Short mmCIF file of C-alpha atoms and ligand atoms in Angstrom, two decimals:
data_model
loop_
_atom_site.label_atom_id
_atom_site.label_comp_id
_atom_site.label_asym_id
_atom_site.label_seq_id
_atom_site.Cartn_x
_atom_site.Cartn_y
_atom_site.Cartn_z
CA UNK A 101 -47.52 17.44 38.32
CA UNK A 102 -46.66 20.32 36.64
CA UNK A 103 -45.58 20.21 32.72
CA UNK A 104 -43.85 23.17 30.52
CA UNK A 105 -45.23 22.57 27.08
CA UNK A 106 -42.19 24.42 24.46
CA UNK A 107 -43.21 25.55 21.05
CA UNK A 108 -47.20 25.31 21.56
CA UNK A 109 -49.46 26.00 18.74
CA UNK A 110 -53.06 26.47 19.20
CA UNK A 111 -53.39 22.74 17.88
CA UNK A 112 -51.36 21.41 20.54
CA UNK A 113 -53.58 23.27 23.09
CA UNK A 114 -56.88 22.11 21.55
CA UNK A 115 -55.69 18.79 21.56
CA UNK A 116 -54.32 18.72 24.73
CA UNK A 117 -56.61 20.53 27.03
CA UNK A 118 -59.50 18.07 25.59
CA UNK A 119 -57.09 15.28 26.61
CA UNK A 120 -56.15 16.94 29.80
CA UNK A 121 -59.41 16.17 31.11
CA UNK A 122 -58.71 13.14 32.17
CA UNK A 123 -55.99 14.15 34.44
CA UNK A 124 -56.88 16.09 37.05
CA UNK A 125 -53.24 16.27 39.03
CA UNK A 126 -51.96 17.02 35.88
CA UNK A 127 -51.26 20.95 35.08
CA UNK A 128 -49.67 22.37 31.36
CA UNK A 129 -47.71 25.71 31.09
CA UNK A 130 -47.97 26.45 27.23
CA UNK A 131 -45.21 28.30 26.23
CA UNK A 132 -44.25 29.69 22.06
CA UNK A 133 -40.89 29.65 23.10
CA UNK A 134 -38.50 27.11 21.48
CA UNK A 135 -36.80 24.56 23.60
CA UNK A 136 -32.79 24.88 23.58
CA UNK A 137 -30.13 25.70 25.60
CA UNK A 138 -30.98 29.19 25.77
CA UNK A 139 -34.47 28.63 26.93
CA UNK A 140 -34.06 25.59 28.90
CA UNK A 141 -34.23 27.50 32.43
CA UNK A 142 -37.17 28.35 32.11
CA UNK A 143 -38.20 24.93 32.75
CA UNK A 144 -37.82 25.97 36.64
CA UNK A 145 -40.49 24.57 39.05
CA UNK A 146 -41.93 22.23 36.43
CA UNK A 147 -41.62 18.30 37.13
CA UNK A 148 -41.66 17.55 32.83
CA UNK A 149 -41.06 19.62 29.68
CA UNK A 150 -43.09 18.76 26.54
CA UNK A 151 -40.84 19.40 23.14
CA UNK A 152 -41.33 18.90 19.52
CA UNK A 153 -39.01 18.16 15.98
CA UNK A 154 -37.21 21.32 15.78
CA UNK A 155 -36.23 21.43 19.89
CA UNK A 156 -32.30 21.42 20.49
CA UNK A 157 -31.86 18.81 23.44
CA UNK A 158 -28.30 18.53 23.66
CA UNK A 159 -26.17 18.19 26.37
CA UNK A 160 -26.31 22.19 27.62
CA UNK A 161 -30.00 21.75 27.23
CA UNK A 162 -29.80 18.77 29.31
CA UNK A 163 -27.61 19.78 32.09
CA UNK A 164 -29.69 22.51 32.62
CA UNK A 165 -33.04 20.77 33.19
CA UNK A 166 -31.06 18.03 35.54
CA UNK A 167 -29.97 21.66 37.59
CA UNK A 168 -34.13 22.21 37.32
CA UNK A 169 -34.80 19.39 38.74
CA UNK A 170 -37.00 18.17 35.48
CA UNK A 171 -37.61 14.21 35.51
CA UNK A 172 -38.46 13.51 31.85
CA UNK A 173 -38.27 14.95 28.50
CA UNK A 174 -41.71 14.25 26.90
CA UNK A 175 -41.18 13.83 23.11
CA UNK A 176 -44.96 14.97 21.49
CA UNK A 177 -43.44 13.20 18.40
CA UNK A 178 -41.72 9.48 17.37
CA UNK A 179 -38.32 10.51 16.14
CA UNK A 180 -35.86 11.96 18.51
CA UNK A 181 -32.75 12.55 16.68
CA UNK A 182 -32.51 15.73 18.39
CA UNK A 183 -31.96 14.49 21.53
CA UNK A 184 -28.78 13.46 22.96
CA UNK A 185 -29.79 10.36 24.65
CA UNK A 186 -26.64 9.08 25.98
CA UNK A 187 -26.40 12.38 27.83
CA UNK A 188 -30.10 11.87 29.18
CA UNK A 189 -29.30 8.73 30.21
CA UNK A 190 -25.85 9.89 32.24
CA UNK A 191 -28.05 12.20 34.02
CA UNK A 192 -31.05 10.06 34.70
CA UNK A 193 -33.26 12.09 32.88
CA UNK A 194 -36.39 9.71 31.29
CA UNK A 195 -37.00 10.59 27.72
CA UNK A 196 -40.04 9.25 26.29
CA UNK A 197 -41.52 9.40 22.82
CA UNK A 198 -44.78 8.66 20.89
CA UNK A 199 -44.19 5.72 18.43
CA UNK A 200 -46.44 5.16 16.01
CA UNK A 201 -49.45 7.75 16.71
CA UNK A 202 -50.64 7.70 12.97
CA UNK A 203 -48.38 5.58 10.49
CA UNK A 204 -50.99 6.21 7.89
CA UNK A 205 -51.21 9.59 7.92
CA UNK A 206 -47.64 9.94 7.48
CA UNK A 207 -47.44 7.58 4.86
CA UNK A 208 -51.12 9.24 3.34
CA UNK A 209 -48.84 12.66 2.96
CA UNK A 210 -45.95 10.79 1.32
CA UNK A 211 -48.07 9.28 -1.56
CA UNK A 212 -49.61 12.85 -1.65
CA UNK A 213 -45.93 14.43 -2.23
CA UNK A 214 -45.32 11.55 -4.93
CA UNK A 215 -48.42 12.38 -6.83
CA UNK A 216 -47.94 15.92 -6.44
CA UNK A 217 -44.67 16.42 -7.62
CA UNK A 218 -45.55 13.63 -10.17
CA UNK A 219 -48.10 15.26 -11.93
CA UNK A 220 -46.83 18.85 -10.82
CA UNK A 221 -50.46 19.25 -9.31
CA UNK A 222 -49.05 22.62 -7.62
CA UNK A 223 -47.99 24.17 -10.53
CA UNK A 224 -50.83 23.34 -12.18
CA UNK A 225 -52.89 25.07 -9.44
CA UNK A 226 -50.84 28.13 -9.57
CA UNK A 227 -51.27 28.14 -13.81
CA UNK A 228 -55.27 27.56 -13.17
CA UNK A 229 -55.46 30.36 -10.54
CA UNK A 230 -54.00 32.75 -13.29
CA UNK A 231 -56.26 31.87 -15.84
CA UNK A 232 -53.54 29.87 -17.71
CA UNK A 233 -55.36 26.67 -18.84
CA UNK A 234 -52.17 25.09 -20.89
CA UNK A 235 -50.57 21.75 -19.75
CA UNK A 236 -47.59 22.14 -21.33
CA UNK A 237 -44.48 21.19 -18.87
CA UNK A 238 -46.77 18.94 -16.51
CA UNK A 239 -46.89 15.33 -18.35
CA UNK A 240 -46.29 13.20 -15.66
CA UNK A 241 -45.86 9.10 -15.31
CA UNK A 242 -48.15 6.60 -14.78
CA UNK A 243 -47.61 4.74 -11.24
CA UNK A 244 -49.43 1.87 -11.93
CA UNK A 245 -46.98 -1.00 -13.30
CA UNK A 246 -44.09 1.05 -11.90
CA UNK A 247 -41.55 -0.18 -8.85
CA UNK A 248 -41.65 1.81 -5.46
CA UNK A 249 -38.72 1.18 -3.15
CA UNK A 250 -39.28 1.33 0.00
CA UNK A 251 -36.71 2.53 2.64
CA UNK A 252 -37.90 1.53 6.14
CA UNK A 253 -40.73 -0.39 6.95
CA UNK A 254 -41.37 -0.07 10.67
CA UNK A 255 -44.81 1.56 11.14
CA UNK A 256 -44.80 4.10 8.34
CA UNK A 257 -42.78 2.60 5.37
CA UNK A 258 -45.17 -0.34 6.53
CA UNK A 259 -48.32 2.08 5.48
CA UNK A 260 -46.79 3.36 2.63
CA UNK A 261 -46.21 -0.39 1.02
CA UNK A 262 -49.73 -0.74 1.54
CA UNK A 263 -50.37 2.25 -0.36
CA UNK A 264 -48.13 1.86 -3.20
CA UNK A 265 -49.87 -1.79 -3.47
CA UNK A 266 -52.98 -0.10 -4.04
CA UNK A 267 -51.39 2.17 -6.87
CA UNK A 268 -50.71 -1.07 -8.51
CA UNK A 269 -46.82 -0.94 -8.01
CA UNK A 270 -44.61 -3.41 -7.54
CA UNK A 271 -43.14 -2.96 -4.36
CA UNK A 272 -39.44 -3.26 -2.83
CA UNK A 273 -37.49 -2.45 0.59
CA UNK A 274 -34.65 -2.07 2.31
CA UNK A 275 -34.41 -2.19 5.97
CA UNK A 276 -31.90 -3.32 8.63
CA UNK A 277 -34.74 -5.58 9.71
CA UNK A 278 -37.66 -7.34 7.55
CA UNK A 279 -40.67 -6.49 8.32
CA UNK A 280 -42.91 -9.67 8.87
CA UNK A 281 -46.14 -8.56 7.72
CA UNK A 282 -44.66 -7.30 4.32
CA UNK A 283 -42.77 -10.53 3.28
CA UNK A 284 -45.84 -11.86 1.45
CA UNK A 285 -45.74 -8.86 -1.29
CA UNK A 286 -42.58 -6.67 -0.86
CA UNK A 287 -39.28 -8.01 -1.93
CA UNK A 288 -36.73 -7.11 0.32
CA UNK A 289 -32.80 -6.14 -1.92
CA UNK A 290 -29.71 -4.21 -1.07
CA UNK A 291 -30.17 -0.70 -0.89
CA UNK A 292 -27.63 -0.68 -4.47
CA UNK A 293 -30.69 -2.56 -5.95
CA UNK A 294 -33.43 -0.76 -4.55
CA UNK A 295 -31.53 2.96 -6.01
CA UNK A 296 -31.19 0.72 -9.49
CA UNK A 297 -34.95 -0.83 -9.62
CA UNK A 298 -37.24 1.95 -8.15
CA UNK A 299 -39.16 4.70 -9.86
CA UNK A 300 -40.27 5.80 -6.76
CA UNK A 301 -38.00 5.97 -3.53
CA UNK A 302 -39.50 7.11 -0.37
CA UNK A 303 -37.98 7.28 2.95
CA UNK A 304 -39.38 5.73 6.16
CA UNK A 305 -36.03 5.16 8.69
CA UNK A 306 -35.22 7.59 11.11
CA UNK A 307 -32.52 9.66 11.02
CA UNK A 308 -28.86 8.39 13.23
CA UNK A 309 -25.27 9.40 13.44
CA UNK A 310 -24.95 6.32 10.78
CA UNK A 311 -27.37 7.06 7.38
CA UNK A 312 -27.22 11.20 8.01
CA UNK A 313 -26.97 11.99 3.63
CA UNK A 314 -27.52 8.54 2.76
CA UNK A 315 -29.04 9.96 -0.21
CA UNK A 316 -25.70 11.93 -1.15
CA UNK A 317 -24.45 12.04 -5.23
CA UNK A 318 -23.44 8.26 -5.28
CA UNK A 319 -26.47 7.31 -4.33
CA UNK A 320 -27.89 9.46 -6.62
CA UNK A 321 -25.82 8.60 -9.61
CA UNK A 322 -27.19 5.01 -9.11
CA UNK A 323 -30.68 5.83 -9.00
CA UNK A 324 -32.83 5.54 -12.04
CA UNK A 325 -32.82 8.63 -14.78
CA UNK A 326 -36.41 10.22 -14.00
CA UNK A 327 -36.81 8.52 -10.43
CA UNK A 328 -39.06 10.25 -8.05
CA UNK A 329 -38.14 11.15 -4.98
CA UNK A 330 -39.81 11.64 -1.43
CA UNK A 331 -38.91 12.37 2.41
CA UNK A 332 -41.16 12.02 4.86
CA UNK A 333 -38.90 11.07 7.69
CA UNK A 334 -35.88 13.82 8.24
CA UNK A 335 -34.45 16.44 6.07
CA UNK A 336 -30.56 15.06 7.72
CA UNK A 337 -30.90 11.83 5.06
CA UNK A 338 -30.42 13.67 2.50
CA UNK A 339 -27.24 16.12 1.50
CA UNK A 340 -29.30 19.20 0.17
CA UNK A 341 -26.37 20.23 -1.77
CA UNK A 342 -25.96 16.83 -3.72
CA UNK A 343 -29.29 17.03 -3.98
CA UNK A 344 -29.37 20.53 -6.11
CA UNK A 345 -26.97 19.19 -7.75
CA UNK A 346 -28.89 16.20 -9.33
CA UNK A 347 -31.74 18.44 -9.89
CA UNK A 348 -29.93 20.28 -11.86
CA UNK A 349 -28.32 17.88 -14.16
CA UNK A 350 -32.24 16.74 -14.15
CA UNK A 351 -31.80 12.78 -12.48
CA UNK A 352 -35.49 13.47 -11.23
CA UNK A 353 -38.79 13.77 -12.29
CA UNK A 354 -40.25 14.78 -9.02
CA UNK A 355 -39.15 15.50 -5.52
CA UNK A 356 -41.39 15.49 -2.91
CA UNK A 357 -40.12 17.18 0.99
CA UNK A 358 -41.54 17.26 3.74
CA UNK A 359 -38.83 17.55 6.02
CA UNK A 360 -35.20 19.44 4.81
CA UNK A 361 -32.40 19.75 6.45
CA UNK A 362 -32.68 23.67 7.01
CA UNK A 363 -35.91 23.13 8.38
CA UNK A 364 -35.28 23.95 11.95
CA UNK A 365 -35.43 27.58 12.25
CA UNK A 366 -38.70 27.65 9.41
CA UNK A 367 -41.26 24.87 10.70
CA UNK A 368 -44.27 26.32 11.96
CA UNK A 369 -43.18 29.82 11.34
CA UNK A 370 -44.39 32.51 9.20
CA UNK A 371 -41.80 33.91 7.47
CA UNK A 372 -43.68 35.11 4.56
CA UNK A 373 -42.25 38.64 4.76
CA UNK A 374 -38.68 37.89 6.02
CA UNK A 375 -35.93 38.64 3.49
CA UNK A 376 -32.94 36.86 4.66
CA UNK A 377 -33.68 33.53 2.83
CA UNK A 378 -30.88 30.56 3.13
CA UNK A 379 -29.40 29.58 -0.20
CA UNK A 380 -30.12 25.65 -0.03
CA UNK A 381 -33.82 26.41 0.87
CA UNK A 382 -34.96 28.83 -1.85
CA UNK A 383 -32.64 27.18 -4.33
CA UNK A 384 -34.85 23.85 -3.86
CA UNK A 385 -37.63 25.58 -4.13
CA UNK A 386 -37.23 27.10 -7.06
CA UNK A 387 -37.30 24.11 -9.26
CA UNK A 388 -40.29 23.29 -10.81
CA UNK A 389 -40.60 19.25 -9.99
CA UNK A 390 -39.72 20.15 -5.99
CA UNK A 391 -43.25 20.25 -4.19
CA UNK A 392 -42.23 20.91 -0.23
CA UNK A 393 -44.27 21.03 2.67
CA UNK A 394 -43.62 22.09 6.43
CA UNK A 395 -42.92 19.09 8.17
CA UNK A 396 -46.76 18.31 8.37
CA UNK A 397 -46.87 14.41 8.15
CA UNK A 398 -48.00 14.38 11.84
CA UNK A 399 -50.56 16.76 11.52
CA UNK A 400 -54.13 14.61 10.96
CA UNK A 401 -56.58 15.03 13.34
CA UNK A 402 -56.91 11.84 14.31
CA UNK A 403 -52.57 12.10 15.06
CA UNK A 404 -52.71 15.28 17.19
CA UNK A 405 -55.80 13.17 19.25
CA UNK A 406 -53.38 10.22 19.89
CA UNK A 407 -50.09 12.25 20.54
CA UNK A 408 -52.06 14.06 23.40
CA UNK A 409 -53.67 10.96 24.70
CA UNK A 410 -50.05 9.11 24.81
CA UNK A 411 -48.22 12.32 25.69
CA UNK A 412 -50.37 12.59 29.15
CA UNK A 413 -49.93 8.69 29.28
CA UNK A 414 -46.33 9.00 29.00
CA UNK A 415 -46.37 12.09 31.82
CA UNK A 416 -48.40 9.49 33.99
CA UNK A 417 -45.67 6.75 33.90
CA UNK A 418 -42.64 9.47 34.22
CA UNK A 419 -43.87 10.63 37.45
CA UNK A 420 -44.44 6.78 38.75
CA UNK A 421 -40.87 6.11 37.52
CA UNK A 422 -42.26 3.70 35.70
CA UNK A 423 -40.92 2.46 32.32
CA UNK A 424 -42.61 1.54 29.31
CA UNK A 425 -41.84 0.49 25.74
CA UNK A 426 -41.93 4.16 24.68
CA UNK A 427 -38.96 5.11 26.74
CA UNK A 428 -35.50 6.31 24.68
CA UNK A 429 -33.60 7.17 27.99
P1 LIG S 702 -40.42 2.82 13.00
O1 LIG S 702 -39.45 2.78 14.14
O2 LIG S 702 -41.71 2.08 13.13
O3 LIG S 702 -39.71 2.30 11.66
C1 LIG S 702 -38.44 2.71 11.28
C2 LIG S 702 -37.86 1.58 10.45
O4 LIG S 702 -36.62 2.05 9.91
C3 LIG S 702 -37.55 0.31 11.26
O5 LIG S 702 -38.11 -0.81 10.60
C4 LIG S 702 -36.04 0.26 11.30
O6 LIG S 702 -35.52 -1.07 11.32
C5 LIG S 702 -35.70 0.96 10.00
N1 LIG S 702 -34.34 1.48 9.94
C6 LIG S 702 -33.54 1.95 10.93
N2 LIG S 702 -32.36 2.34 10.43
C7 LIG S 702 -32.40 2.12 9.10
C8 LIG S 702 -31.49 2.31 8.03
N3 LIG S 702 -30.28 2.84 8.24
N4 LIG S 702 -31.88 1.96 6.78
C9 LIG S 702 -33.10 1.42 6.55
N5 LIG S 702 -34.01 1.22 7.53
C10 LIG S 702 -33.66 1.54 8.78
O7 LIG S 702 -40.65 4.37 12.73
P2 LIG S 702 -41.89 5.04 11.98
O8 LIG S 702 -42.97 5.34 12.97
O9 LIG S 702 -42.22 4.27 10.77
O10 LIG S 702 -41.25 6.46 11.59
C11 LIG S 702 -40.19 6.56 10.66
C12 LIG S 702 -39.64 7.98 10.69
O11 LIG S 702 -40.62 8.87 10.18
C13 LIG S 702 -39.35 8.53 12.11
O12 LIG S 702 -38.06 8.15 12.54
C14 LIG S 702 -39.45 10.00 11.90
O13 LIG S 702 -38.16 10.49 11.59
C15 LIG S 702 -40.36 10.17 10.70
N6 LIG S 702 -41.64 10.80 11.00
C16 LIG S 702 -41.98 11.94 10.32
C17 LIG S 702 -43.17 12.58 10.56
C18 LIG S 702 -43.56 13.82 9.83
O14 LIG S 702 -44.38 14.59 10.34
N7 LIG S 702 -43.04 14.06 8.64
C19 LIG S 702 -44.11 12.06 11.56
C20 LIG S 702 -43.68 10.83 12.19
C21 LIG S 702 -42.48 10.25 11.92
#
């Protein structure tokens, strides 16, 4: 079986050739190239692509790879917002994901935003590096005592309860479904009460057609004055420009990004000496309480192990036609 792995970084091929040992009938194409319509052919004489976050598999991208002959769409990741499944699903093209690789790693990061852009821990570091030893403009906020709202708690939000728990927070959620295991010590409200109540609001759902800028100025305007903010999950849930906007007329103490929505053409690129900057992007990270990161929740050692292992696992089943509970299409 042959696989054409899109947008490989020399992680992915660590990680996968020590998995790939397992699987002898099993041979990987690495390729930098970015999967998308205009790359799609290239897919030609493979059996299975391999694509990440920032891939564009939409319906050109999908027609083309049915014209290939490809048989699945392996998703190295859990969401799959990019994808248009109905269209995989018209063409018979098996998309599968990997749900769930490392919930606490994820969640680990997202505490690690909050704290950061709490306690401006990267400005400090900057002020420290230029032998500037004032701490002027960094006060920050206790989180013990303090409320964290939850939004999501499948696998990740799940984590991130925990943590918060262990911050000594007083912890609520919303979700379209309650999450069993938390019901003991997470009170589940409206999403209106969990914007009025929280001091901390972190995002765990994934990202559909139905909550993209959920977090939009109304919203906003309900949240607590000083609220901290944090997205681990997509950059879509949030409307950048409503966003600036509360920033501005200073609604937050802290935001903490890991994934924004102009992230596609940036995420594991260096860009360091391109000039043509978008407006949205720089502008967030401008302000001083906006710590951002490049979509690196996933990457723990420990995730990029399991991702491989179910990846390969996922190939397996894809050529046996069989189905599994990680199957989107
Ligand atoms: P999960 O499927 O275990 O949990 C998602 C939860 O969100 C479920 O409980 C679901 O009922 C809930 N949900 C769905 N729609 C909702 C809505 N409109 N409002 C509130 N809750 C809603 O998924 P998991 O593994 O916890 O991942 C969550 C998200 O985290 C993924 O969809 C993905 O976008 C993101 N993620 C980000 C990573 C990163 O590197 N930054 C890595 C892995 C995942």
């Amino acid at each position: 079986m042959r696989i054409l792995f899109y947008a490989a970084k020399s992680y992915d091929r660590e990680s996968f050739d020590a998995a790939l040992k397992k699987y002898s009938d099993i041979e990987i194409d690495y390729i930098d190239h970015e999967l998308g319509p205009r790359s799609a052919s290239l897919a030609v004489g493979y059996d299975i692509v391999c694509a990440f976050v920032s891939a564009n598999i939409n319906a050109k991208t999908l027609q083309i790879f049915a014209k290939c002959g490809i048989k699945a769409v392996l998703m190295r990741c859990a969401g799959y917002n990019n994808v248009d499944v109905e269209k995989a699903k018209e063409l018979g093209i098996l998309v599968k994901i990997v749900p769930g690789y490392s919930p606490e790693g994820v969640a680990e990061l997202a505490m690690g935003l909050a704290l950061a852009a709490n306690r401006r821990l990267c400005k400090s570091y900057n002020r420290i590096r230029e032998n500037d030893y004032s701490i002027d403009g960094l006060c920050g906020l206790n989180f013990h005592g303090k409320t964290a709202g939850i939004i999501g708690t499948g696998k990740i939000g799940y984590a991130m309860c925990n943590i918060c728990t262990g911050f000594g927070m007083k912890v609520i959620a919303y979700d379209v479904y309650k999450n069993p295991m938390l019901e003991k010590f997470v009170e589940y409200v409206s999403l209106n009460e969990l914007y009025r109540r929280s001091d901390l609001i972190s995002l765990h759902c994934p990202l559909t057609d139905k909550n993209r800028h959920m977090i939009n100025s109304e919203a906003i305007s309900k949240m607590r004055d000083g609220v901290i903010l944090v997205n681990t999950s997509r950059g879509g849930l949030i409307d950048t420009t409503d966003l600036i906007r509360g920033l501005k007329q200073g609604k937050f103490h802290g935001v903490g990004l890991d994934v924004y929505e102009e992230e596609a053409g940036n995420v594991y690129e260096n860009r360091s000496c391109d000039m043509s900057f978008s407006s949205t992007t720089s502008r967030l990270l401008a302000f001083p309480n906006v710590v951002m990161t490049s979509h690196q929740g996933f990457y723990t050692k420990e995730a990029l192990d399991a991702i491989a292992a179910t990846t390969l696992q996922n190939a397996t089943e894809a050529i046996a036609g069989k189905r599994s509970a990680n199957d989107i299409a």
